[in-house]
């Protein structure tokens, strides 16, 4: 993994030189705003890589379980050094897995360690890295500065007070003045999920946060609009929606409000009317986003918390989600068209966890481009289980075949780890490898000025323009 890692042609190497130092606009991540406001410093590599308790990197946790590591070392109370050693043992066996590349890029870029992580090298690496983690250069602010992080988009509930975002913007006592913009992203999943546990309690929470008495579906929209405006006042530039599939069902307001009342009473709503409620809320939100210039992100085709026993013991986002094979395009088409008919479709990024959806989604997004916005509808970057070498390559090739790569807004981390910024480098190397290969095959002219601009735009410029 030297300077030419993944760059197998001279053209690819030249392109990477052009974009490697571009700023990072990490427009979708799960970094905790409190940790940023506190300018957190990680105590050791176990905390940095594996987290503590049930808050950490479930990518790594899944592979540790696959290797046969006991849960005590994954989310349990084992000593930090012992947890790290179990991860080191796991890493040795991750040939072909992006975690192998990410782990070693992080060792190189943060700690200057070029030796492969093995059980044999792990004790020395533990001591060397932990000593360096004491330095302010590896505090949150130091990391942002080192990697030239222009902005990040956190993931936040509409009822959130955004107190930490406000503290960061003003300059909290711990972090002081910070160049990186920390933007909240509006994630209203709990207000949309009428058929999920805890919906009634959440609606009461949303009512209290917004000051809107919520008795029917129109009240939910009014409450969300007030909270959206509050988010925008605090720097919000994007929304984010997670869903197993996009809903599309039309029903009367009377029917929808009947289902809504049933849900507030703790009853299970009729499935068709639950979907109609979701459709109404999402269509209304799309109109609000379009009016305010807010980009809308849809993360689709995931089945969450499949292992119910593990979910009861550990909670959500602990490594038990998977790719969904639901057919989503027809309902997605109906929902996007409804927004277009209902007052305008906002800028939209469509992510799918199932790469089988890339072709249908990429052709669908072409139906809604326009409005004088470059790349208004985006095929989102290879996400979650797809953000490896082959997955990124496939997503980019599909975008090239059916869309416009130079308009692409590029990579994001989708991460809970402050050490994850080398993933942007990983993506840029894969991008330059692909474009360089096409040029060397004669599929595009060797116009290096044009090509350098393309990779710089995808690395940063397009995202900066897209999120205004």
Tab-separated table of C-alpha atoms in Angstrom:
chain	number	residue	atom	x	y	z
A	1	UNK	CA	0.000	0.000	0.000
A	2	UNK	CA	2.559	2.538	-1.186
A	3	UNK	CA	1.996	5.867	-2.960
A	4	UNK	CA	0.772	4.055	-6.085
A	5	UNK	CA	-1.687	1.794	-4.242
A	6	UNK	CA	-4.528	0.909	-6.683
A	7	UNK	CA	-3.124	3.323	-9.294
A	8	UNK	CA	-2.066	0.861	-11.969
A	9	UNK	CA	-1.536	3.301	-14.860
A	10	UNK	CA	0.464	6.489	-15.278
A	11	UNK	CA	-2.738	8.362	-16.125
A	12	UNK	CA	-4.372	7.186	-12.897
A	13	UNK	CA	-1.334	8.328	-10.934
A	14	UNK	CA	-1.445	11.789	-12.536
A	15	UNK	CA	-5.155	12.130	-11.806
A	16	UNK	CA	-4.724	11.153	-8.179
A	17	UNK	CA	-2.002	13.798	-7.779
A	18	UNK	CA	-4.589	16.326	-8.953
A	19	UNK	CA	-7.262	15.426	-6.393
A	20	UNK	CA	-5.534	13.842	-3.411
A	21	UNK	CA	-5.312	17.107	-1.463
A	22	UNK	CA	-8.816	18.367	-2.217
A	23	UNK	CA	-10.876	19.228	0.894
A	24	UNK	CA	-13.427	16.737	2.216
A	25	UNK	CA	-17.178	17.439	2.334
A	26	UNK	CA	-18.330	14.411	4.347
A	27	UNK	CA	-21.995	15.093	3.761
A	28	UNK	CA	-23.384	11.984	5.486
A	29	UNK	CA	-21.913	10.530	8.657
A	30	UNK	CA	-22.921	9.444	12.149
A	31	UNK	CA	-20.266	11.255	14.176
A	32	UNK	CA	-21.648	12.353	17.576
A	33	UNK	CA	-21.899	16.180	17.731
A	34	UNK	CA	-21.162	16.056	21.464
A	35	UNK	CA	-17.775	14.452	20.817
A	36	UNK	CA	-16.976	17.238	18.349
A	37	UNK	CA	-18.021	19.972	20.780
A	38	UNK	CA	-15.908	18.274	23.470
A	39	UNK	CA	-12.937	18.001	21.061
A	40	UNK	CA	-12.690	14.367	22.052
A	41	UNK	CA	-9.363	12.569	22.218
A	42	UNK	CA	-9.465	8.790	21.990
A	43	UNK	CA	-7.705	6.964	24.802
A	44	UNK	CA	-6.427	4.029	22.782
A	45	UNK	CA	-6.806	2.084	19.546
A	46	UNK	CA	-9.516	-0.135	20.989
A	47	UNK	CA	-11.712	2.880	21.637
A	48	UNK	CA	-10.820	4.443	18.288
A	49	UNK	CA	-11.523	1.319	16.240
A	50	UNK	CA	-14.035	-0.738	18.211
A	51	UNK	CA	-15.827	1.841	20.333
A	52	UNK	CA	-17.130	1.224	23.813
A	53	UNK	CA	-20.136	-0.785	24.925
A	54	UNK	CA	-22.623	-0.978	22.057
A	55	UNK	CA	-21.493	2.274	20.449
A	56	UNK	CA	-18.856	1.587	17.857
A	57	UNK	CA	-17.930	0.198	14.472
A	58	UNK	CA	-20.334	-2.601	13.556
A	59	UNK	CA	-18.398	-3.239	10.321
A	60	UNK	CA	-15.541	-4.564	12.462
A	61	UNK	CA	-17.838	-6.277	14.945
A	62	UNK	CA	-19.401	-8.421	12.211
A	63	UNK	CA	-16.021	-9.696	11.081
A	64	UNK	CA	-14.863	-10.415	14.621
A	65	UNK	CA	-17.976	-12.541	15.110
A	66	UNK	CA	-17.295	-14.274	11.802
A	67	UNK	CA	-13.780	-15.109	13.009
A	68	UNK	CA	-15.242	-16.627	16.164
A	69	UNK	CA	-14.357	-13.913	18.674
A	70	UNK	CA	-16.451	-13.944	21.844
A	71	UNK	CA	-18.892	-11.041	22.284
A	72	UNK	CA	-17.042	-10.114	25.473
A	73	UNK	CA	-14.243	-8.731	23.256
A	74	UNK	CA	-16.591	-7.059	20.779
A	75	UNK	CA	-19.242	-5.157	22.729
A	76	UNK	CA	-18.488	-6.549	26.172
A	77	UNK	CA	-16.292	-5.526	29.076
A	78	UNK	CA	-12.979	-7.094	28.100
A	79	UNK	CA	-9.888	-4.958	28.684
A	80	UNK	CA	-9.114	-2.526	25.831
A	81	UNK	CA	-5.787	-4.211	25.027
A	82	UNK	CA	-7.424	-7.636	24.837
A	83	UNK	CA	-10.118	-6.284	22.501
A	84	UNK	CA	-7.470	-4.716	20.277
A	85	UNK	CA	-5.534	-7.981	20.108
A	86	UNK	CA	-8.679	-9.835	19.030
A	87	UNK	CA	-9.163	-7.274	16.276
A	88	UNK	CA	-5.529	-7.642	15.184
A	89	UNK	CA	-6.006	-11.404	14.962
A	90	UNK	CA	-9.150	-10.884	12.886
A	91	UNK	CA	-7.450	-8.397	10.534
A	92	UNK	CA	-4.856	-10.962	9.485
A	93	UNK	CA	-7.639	-12.987	7.858
A	94	UNK	CA	-9.467	-10.152	6.043
A	95	UNK	CA	-7.918	-10.666	2.617
A	96	UNK	CA	-10.265	-9.143	0.029
A	97	UNK	CA	-12.199	-7.146	2.641
A	98	UNK	CA	-12.116	-3.310	2.617
A	99	UNK	CA	-11.555	-3.330	6.374
A	100	UNK	CA	-8.041	-4.600	5.674
A	101	UNK	CA	-7.310	-1.611	3.449
A	102	UNK	CA	-9.053	0.905	5.731
A	103	UNK	CA	-7.230	-0.354	8.824
A	104	UNK	CA	-3.829	-0.017	7.194
A	105	UNK	CA	-4.573	3.318	5.555
A	106	UNK	CA	-5.540	4.613	9.003
A	107	UNK	CA	-2.331	3.254	10.542
A	108	UNK	CA	-0.342	4.998	7.822
A	109	UNK	CA	-2.173	8.324	7.659
A	110	UNK	CA	-2.675	8.898	11.398
A	111	UNK	CA	0.335	7.176	12.938
A	112	UNK	CA	2.936	6.749	10.175
A	113	UNK	CA	2.891	2.982	10.757
A	114	UNK	CA	3.536	1.032	7.537
A	115	UNK	CA	4.003	-2.401	9.107
A	116	UNK	CA	1.028	-4.751	8.565
A	117	UNK	CA	-1.121	-5.302	11.656
A	118	UNK	CA	-0.675	-8.890	12.833
A	119	UNK	CA	-0.768	-10.639	16.178
A	120	UNK	CA	3.036	-10.385	16.175
A	121	UNK	CA	3.212	-6.660	15.366
A	122	UNK	CA	0.146	-5.660	17.406
A	123	UNK	CA	1.827	-5.024	20.820
A	124	UNK	CA	4.336	-2.601	19.293
A	125	UNK	CA	1.632	-0.861	17.237
A	126	UNK	CA	-0.583	-0.581	20.341
A	127	UNK	CA	2.140	1.240	22.262
A	128	UNK	CA	3.193	3.499	19.392
A	129	UNK	CA	-0.324	4.544	18.356
A	130	UNK	CA	-1.587	5.042	21.901
A	131	UNK	CA	1.304	7.364	22.667
A	132	UNK	CA	0.464	9.435	19.578
A	133	UNK	CA	-3.237	9.577	20.513
A	134	UNK	CA	-2.280	11.719	23.508
A	135	UNK	CA	-1.252	14.528	21.159
A	136	UNK	CA	-3.706	17.329	20.366
A	137	UNK	CA	-2.995	16.663	16.682
A	138	UNK	CA	-5.220	13.596	17.066
A	139	UNK	CA	-8.054	15.319	18.883
A	140	UNK	CA	-11.228	15.786	16.818
A	141	UNK	CA	-10.149	19.298	15.802
A	142	UNK	CA	-6.663	18.070	14.964
A	143	UNK	CA	-8.061	15.291	12.771
A	144	UNK	CA	-10.364	17.698	10.933
A	145	UNK	CA	-7.434	20.009	10.283
A	146	UNK	CA	-5.089	17.223	9.178
A	147	UNK	CA	-7.518	15.861	6.609
A	148	UNK	CA	-8.735	19.278	5.453
A	149	UNK	CA	-12.339	18.452	6.348
A	150	UNK	CA	-14.325	21.362	4.950
A	151	UNK	CA	-17.676	20.215	6.343
A	152	UNK	CA	-19.534	17.217	7.722
A	153	UNK	CA	-23.222	16.376	7.802
A	154	UNK	CA	-24.266	14.631	11.010
A	155	UNK	CA	-27.516	12.658	11.309
A	156	UNK	CA	-30.050	14.226	13.670
A	157	UNK	CA	-33.631	13.705	14.794
A	158	UNK	CA	-36.130	16.559	14.231
A	159	UNK	CA	-36.790	16.726	17.978
A	160	UNK	CA	-33.085	17.212	18.747
A	161	UNK	CA	-32.173	20.473	20.484
A	162	UNK	CA	-29.028	20.835	18.302
A	163	UNK	CA	-27.309	22.274	21.376
A	164	UNK	CA	-23.954	20.791	20.397
A	165	UNK	CA	-24.168	22.137	16.857
A	166	UNK	CA	-24.848	25.571	18.330
A	167	UNK	CA	-21.903	25.209	20.699
A	168	UNK	CA	-19.599	24.169	17.848
A	169	UNK	CA	-20.717	27.100	15.701
A	170	UNK	CA	-20.104	29.553	18.547
A	171	UNK	CA	-16.848	27.907	19.572
A	172	UNK	CA	-17.307	25.595	22.553
A	173	UNK	CA	-14.921	25.803	25.488
A	174	UNK	CA	-13.232	22.576	24.419
A	175	UNK	CA	-12.946	23.000	20.671
A	176	UNK	CA	-12.751	26.780	20.358
A	177	UNK	CA	-12.814	28.182	16.838
A	178	UNK	CA	-13.077	25.430	14.226
A	179	UNK	CA	-12.732	25.762	10.467
A	180	UNK	CA	-14.799	22.647	9.702
A	181	UNK	CA	-18.509	23.310	9.279
A	182	UNK	CA	-20.606	20.825	11.279
A	183	UNK	CA	-24.049	20.696	9.671
A	184	UNK	CA	-27.071	18.877	11.136
A	185	UNK	CA	-29.012	16.662	8.717
A	186	UNK	CA	-32.776	16.334	9.158
A	187	UNK	CA	-33.625	12.618	9.745
A	188	UNK	CA	-37.424	12.316	10.329
A	189	UNK	CA	-37.648	8.493	10.184
A	190	UNK	CA	-39.372	8.183	13.563
A	191	UNK	CA	-42.117	10.601	12.515
A	192	UNK	CA	-42.653	8.639	9.293
A	193	UNK	CA	-42.561	5.144	10.823
A	194	UNK	CA	-46.200	4.879	11.892
A	195	UNK	CA	-45.950	1.095	12.123
A	196	UNK	CA	-42.811	0.992	14.268
A	197	UNK	CA	-42.659	0.490	18.057
A	198	UNK	CA	-42.606	3.715	20.048
A	199	UNK	CA	-44.351	5.795	17.372
A	200	UNK	CA	-46.953	7.307	19.735
A	201	UNK	CA	-44.305	8.261	22.295
A	202	UNK	CA	-42.226	9.856	19.578
A	203	UNK	CA	-45.130	11.940	18.261
A	204	UNK	CA	-45.587	13.343	21.749
A	205	UNK	CA	-41.879	14.188	21.824
A	206	UNK	CA	-42.118	15.901	18.421
A	207	UNK	CA	-45.158	17.839	19.601
A	208	UNK	CA	-43.277	19.127	22.633
A	209	UNK	CA	-40.209	20.102	20.562
A	210	UNK	CA	-42.229	21.919	17.894
A	211	UNK	CA	-44.969	23.447	20.035
A	212	UNK	CA	-47.580	21.978	17.656
A	213	UNK	CA	-50.503	20.008	19.083
A	214	UNK	CA	-50.457	16.876	16.916
A	215	UNK	CA	-53.861	15.276	16.411
A	216	UNK	CA	-53.768	14.341	12.714
A	217	UNK	CA	-51.332	13.841	9.833
A	218	UNK	CA	-51.399	17.502	8.758
A	219	UNK	CA	-50.223	18.415	12.261
A	220	UNK	CA	-47.223	16.101	11.843
A	221	UNK	CA	-46.301	17.986	8.675
A	222	UNK	CA	-46.707	21.337	10.427
A	223	UNK	CA	-44.507	20.165	13.305
A	224	UNK	CA	-41.827	18.850	10.948
A	225	UNK	CA	-41.863	22.117	8.991
A	226	UNK	CA	-41.191	24.104	12.162
A	227	UNK	CA	-38.353	21.794	13.128
A	228	UNK	CA	-36.914	21.865	9.595
A	229	UNK	CA	-36.749	25.654	9.751
A	230	UNK	CA	-35.023	25.395	13.133
A	231	UNK	CA	-32.482	22.986	11.599
A	232	UNK	CA	-31.886	25.385	8.689
A	233	UNK	CA	-31.257	28.197	11.166
A	234	UNK	CA	-28.543	25.939	12.608
A	235	UNK	CA	-26.865	25.270	9.247
A	236	UNK	CA	-28.793	22.275	7.874
A	237	UNK	CA	-28.247	21.691	4.150
A	238	UNK	CA	-29.640	18.172	3.737
A	239	UNK	CA	-32.241	15.734	4.962
A	240	UNK	CA	-31.773	12.001	5.274
A	241	UNK	CA	-34.274	9.141	5.186
A	242	UNK	CA	-33.649	5.477	5.941
A	243	UNK	CA	-36.159	2.948	4.635
A	244	UNK	CA	-36.400	-0.695	3.688
A	245	UNK	CA	-38.322	0.376	0.578
A	246	UNK	CA	-39.893	3.640	-0.655
A	247	UNK	CA	-43.628	3.749	0.050
A	248	UNK	CA	-46.265	4.720	-2.461
A	249	UNK	CA	-49.943	4.379	-1.652
A	250	UNK	CA	-52.700	6.966	-2.063
A	251	UNK	CA	-55.622	7.264	0.359
A	252	UNK	CA	-57.936	9.996	1.607
A	253	UNK	CA	-56.953	12.186	4.532
A	254	UNK	CA	-59.878	10.725	6.455
A	255	UNK	CA	-58.500	7.199	6.033
A	256	UNK	CA	-54.956	8.272	6.827
A	257	UNK	CA	-55.999	10.151	9.957
A	258	UNK	CA	-57.968	7.121	11.109
A	259	UNK	CA	-54.818	5.025	10.860
A	260	UNK	CA	-52.838	7.765	12.589
A	261	UNK	CA	-55.292	7.865	15.519
A	262	UNK	CA	-55.090	4.084	15.819
A	263	UNK	CA	-51.297	4.274	15.997
A	264	UNK	CA	-51.482	6.984	18.688
A	265	UNK	CA	-53.795	4.684	20.638
A	266	UNK	CA	-51.170	1.954	20.505
A	267	UNK	CA	-52.911	-0.120	17.845
A	268	UNK	CA	-51.352	-1.528	14.691
A	269	UNK	CA	-52.532	0.523	11.708
A	270	UNK	CA	-53.825	-1.106	8.547
A	271	UNK	CA	-50.696	-1.809	6.396
A	272	UNK	CA	-52.136	-0.104	3.305
A	273	UNK	CA	-53.061	3.005	5.260
A	274	UNK	CA	-49.738	2.993	7.086
A	275	UNK	CA	-48.060	3.144	3.681
A	276	UNK	CA	-50.438	5.920	2.602
A	277	UNK	CA	-49.474	7.898	5.714
A	278	UNK	CA	-45.774	7.497	4.898
A	279	UNK	CA	-46.407	8.553	1.309
A	280	UNK	CA	-48.247	11.689	2.407
A	281	UNK	CA	-45.583	12.729	4.908
A	282	UNK	CA	-42.676	12.108	2.524
A	283	UNK	CA	-44.382	13.946	-0.341
A	284	UNK	CA	-45.040	16.926	1.918
A	285	UNK	CA	-41.448	16.921	3.134
A	286	UNK	CA	-40.192	16.807	-0.451
A	287	UNK	CA	-42.126	19.975	-1.173
A	288	UNK	CA	-40.669	21.664	1.915
A	289	UNK	CA	-37.133	20.636	0.940
A	290	UNK	CA	-37.578	21.882	-2.622
A	291	UNK	CA	-38.863	25.257	-1.431
A	292	UNK	CA	-35.910	25.691	0.950
A	293	UNK	CA	-33.154	24.307	-1.280
A	294	UNK	CA	-32.512	21.331	0.995
A	295	UNK	CA	-31.038	18.194	-0.580
A	296	UNK	CA	-32.978	14.984	0.125
A	297	UNK	CA	-31.190	11.668	0.710
A	298	UNK	CA	-32.932	8.284	0.516
A	299	UNK	CA	-31.105	5.249	1.909
A	300	UNK	CA	-33.066	2.222	0.677
A	301	UNK	CA	-33.238	-1.568	0.572
A	302	UNK	CA	-31.889	-2.576	3.958
A	303	UNK	CA	-33.337	-5.109	6.402
A	304	UNK	CA	-32.439	-4.027	9.915
A	305	UNK	CA	-31.942	-6.017	13.124
A	306	UNK	CA	-32.481	-9.460	11.586
A	307	UNK	CA	-31.177	-11.297	14.649
A	308	UNK	CA	-33.908	-10.498	17.164
A	309	UNK	CA	-32.119	-12.106	20.093
A	310	UNK	CA	-29.054	-9.959	19.426
A	311	UNK	CA	-31.274	-6.905	18.977
A	312	UNK	CA	-32.852	-7.457	22.394
A	313	UNK	CA	-29.420	-7.851	23.985
A	314	UNK	CA	-27.435	-5.180	22.126
A	315	UNK	CA	-29.902	-2.828	20.422
A	316	UNK	CA	-29.889	-1.439	16.852
A	317	UNK	CA	-26.845	-0.695	14.669
A	318	UNK	CA	-24.725	-3.413	16.209
A	319	UNK	CA	-24.010	-5.495	13.119
A	320	UNK	CA	-27.163	-7.463	12.373
A	321	UNK	CA	-28.499	-5.661	9.298
A	322	UNK	CA	-28.398	-6.953	5.732
A	323	UNK	CA	-29.133	-6.160	2.098
A	324	UNK	CA	-32.813	-6.261	1.104
A	325	UNK	CA	-33.868	-7.691	-2.267
A	326	UNK	CA	-37.163	-5.795	-2.347
A	327	UNK	CA	-38.263	-4.463	-5.734
A	328	UNK	CA	-38.284	-0.730	-5.138
A	329	UNK	CA	-38.279	1.090	-8.479
A	330	UNK	CA	-42.004	1.193	-9.231
A	331	UNK	CA	-42.944	2.668	-5.850
A	332	UNK	CA	-39.943	5.002	-5.941
A	333	UNK	CA	-41.079	6.241	-9.347
A	334	UNK	CA	-44.567	6.902	-8.001
A	335	UNK	CA	-43.248	8.767	-4.961
A	336	UNK	CA	-40.839	10.966	-6.933
A	337	UNK	CA	-43.536	11.751	-9.492
A	338	UNK	CA	-45.965	12.681	-6.711
A	339	UNK	CA	-43.422	15.148	-5.353
A	340	UNK	CA	-42.879	16.605	-8.811
A	341	UNK	CA	-46.645	17.031	-9.235
A	342	UNK	CA	-47.004	18.347	-5.688
A	343	UNK	CA	-44.771	21.386	-5.924
A	344	UNK	CA	-41.395	20.268	-7.184
A	345	UNK	CA	-38.884	17.524	-6.497
A	346	UNK	CA	-35.877	18.638	-4.429
A	347	UNK	CA	-32.277	17.793	-5.153
A	348	UNK	CA	-32.204	14.083	-4.368
A	349	UNK	CA	-29.539	11.450	-3.716
A	350	UNK	CA	-30.734	7.860	-4.112
A	351	UNK	CA	-28.687	5.211	-2.309
A	352	UNK	CA	-29.467	1.522	-2.431
A	353	UNK	CA	-27.841	-1.196	-0.395
A	354	UNK	CA	-28.538	-3.722	-3.155
A	355	UNK	CA	-26.274	-3.215	-6.199
A	356	UNK	CA	-28.862	-5.038	-8.306
A	357	UNK	CA	-30.847	-1.778	-8.055
A	358	UNK	CA	-28.138	0.393	-9.619
A	359	UNK	CA	-29.374	0.043	-13.209
A	360	UNK	CA	-33.102	0.624	-12.577
A	361	UNK	CA	-32.439	3.487	-10.141
A	362	UNK	CA	-29.918	5.110	-12.497
A	363	UNK	CA	-32.404	5.027	-15.353
A	364	UNK	CA	-35.216	6.315	-13.118
A	365	UNK	CA	-33.209	9.289	-11.905
A	366	UNK	CA	-32.727	10.384	-15.510
A	367	UNK	CA	-36.487	10.912	-15.721
A	368	UNK	CA	-36.379	13.664	-13.093
A	369	UNK	CA	-33.255	15.634	-13.973
A	370	UNK	CA	-33.608	19.279	-14.935
A	371	UNK	CA	-34.518	22.592	-13.396
A	372	UNK	CA	-31.140	24.018	-14.316
A	373	UNK	CA	-29.451	22.033	-11.519
A	374	UNK	CA	-26.363	20.067	-12.511
A	375	UNK	CA	-26.804	16.467	-11.375
A	376	UNK	CA	-30.040	17.276	-9.557
A	377	UNK	CA	-30.838	13.591	-9.011
A	378	UNK	CA	-27.838	11.525	-7.934
A	379	UNK	CA	-27.047	7.822	-7.812
A	380	UNK	CA	-25.602	7.751	-4.305
A	381	UNK	CA	-22.122	6.412	-3.710
A	382	UNK	CA	-21.560	2.730	-2.994
A	383	UNK	CA	-23.064	2.462	0.460
A	384	UNK	CA	-22.351	0.300	3.507
A	385	UNK	CA	-21.934	-3.281	2.285
A	386	UNK	CA	-21.010	-1.904	-1.159
A	387	UNK	CA	-18.230	0.550	-0.268
A	388	UNK	CA	-15.382	-1.771	-1.237
A	389	UNK	CA	-13.184	-1.899	-4.326
A	390	UNK	CA	-15.620	-3.832	-6.517
A	391	UNK	CA	-18.698	-2.038	-5.160
A	392	UNK	CA	-17.359	1.452	-5.815
A	393	UNK	CA	-16.147	0.398	-9.227
A	394	UNK	CA	-19.565	-1.035	-10.091
A	395	UNK	CA	-21.421	2.068	-8.915
A	396	UNK	CA	-19.119	4.355	-10.900
A	397	UNK	CA	-19.323	2.219	-14.038
A	398	UNK	CA	-23.129	2.199	-13.848
A	399	UNK	CA	-23.172	5.961	-13.389
A	400	UNK	CA	-20.851	6.355	-16.357
A	401	UNK	CA	-22.990	4.138	-18.566
A	402	UNK	CA	-26.350	5.685	-17.660
A	403	UNK	CA	-25.637	9.102	-16.188
A	404	UNK	CA	-22.837	11.647	-15.919
A	405	UNK	CA	-19.812	10.922	-13.760
A	406	UNK	CA	-18.483	14.534	-13.883
A	407	UNK	CA	-21.672	15.688	-12.072
A	408	UNK	CA	-21.279	13.113	-9.262
A	409	UNK	CA	-21.108	14.468	-5.691
A	410	UNK	CA	-18.647	11.781	-4.658
A	411	UNK	CA	-17.873	9.882	-1.494
A	412	UNK	CA	-19.009	10.011	2.127
A	413	UNK	CA	-17.926	8.004	5.157
A	414	UNK	CA	-21.328	7.029	6.651
A	415	UNK	CA	-19.151	6.407	9.687
A	416	UNK	CA	-19.227	6.634	13.469
A	417	UNK	CA	-15.412	6.732	13.601
A	418	UNK	CA	-13.220	9.825	13.614
A	419	UNK	CA	-10.463	7.741	12.015
A	420	UNK	CA	-12.471	7.029	8.865
A	421	UNK	CA	-11.291	9.904	6.643
A	422	UNK	CA	-8.824	7.764	4.622
A	423	UNK	CA	-11.947	6.209	3.078
A	424	UNK	CA	-12.144	9.359	0.962
A	425	UNK	CA	-8.603	8.681	-0.241
A	426	UNK	CA	-9.571	5.070	-0.962
A	427	UNK	CA	-12.489	6.275	-3.099
A	428	UNK	CA	-10.345	8.824	-4.941
A	429	UNK	CA	-7.795	6.158	-5.806
A	430	UNK	CA	-10.540	3.881	-7.165
A	431	UNK	CA	-12.047	6.779	-9.150
A	432	UNK	CA	-8.693	7.718	-10.705
A	433	UNK	CA	-7.924	4.086	-11.463
A	434	UNK	CA	-11.198	3.737	-13.378
A	435	UNK	CA	-10.932	6.992	-15.333
A	436	UNK	CA	-7.243	6.444	-16.036
A	437	UNK	CA	-8.014	2.990	-17.391
A	438	UNK	CA	-10.705	4.354	-19.690
A	439	UNK	CA	-8.321	6.976	-21.057
A	440	UNK	CA	-5.550	4.446	-21.640
A	441	UNK	CA	-8.028	2.227	-23.495
A	442	UNK	CA	-8.868	5.119	-25.803
A	443	UNK	CA	-12.410	5.485	-24.472
A	444	UNK	CA	-11.892	9.172	-23.619
A	445	UNK	CA	-9.273	11.683	-24.793
A	446	UNK	CA	-6.150	12.197	-22.696
A	447	UNK	CA	-7.192	15.797	-22.047
A	448	UNK	CA	-5.472	16.072	-18.679
A	449	UNK	CA	-6.782	19.551	-17.894
A	450	UNK	CA	-10.354	18.316	-18.305
A	451	UNK	CA	-9.680	15.074	-16.422
A	452	UNK	CA	-7.987	16.821	-13.510
A	453	UNK	CA	-10.975	19.117	-13.176
A	454	UNK	CA	-13.355	16.138	-13.232
A	455	UNK	CA	-11.606	14.299	-10.384
A	456	UNK	CA	-11.261	17.498	-8.337
A	457	UNK	CA	-14.964	18.247	-8.787
A	458	UNK	CA	-16.022	14.732	-7.784
A	459	UNK	CA	-13.693	14.814	-4.776
A	460	UNK	CA	-15.003	18.118	-3.437
A	461	UNK	CA	-16.274	20.818	-5.795
A	462	UNK	CA	-19.517	19.135	-6.816
A	463	UNK	CA	-20.546	18.445	-3.218
A	464	UNK	CA	-19.759	22.017	-2.194
A	465	UNK	CA	-21.954	23.342	-5.002
A	466	UNK	CA	-24.726	20.749	-4.502
A	467	UNK	CA	-25.150	21.453	-0.793
A	468	UNK	CA	-24.743	25.207	-1.342
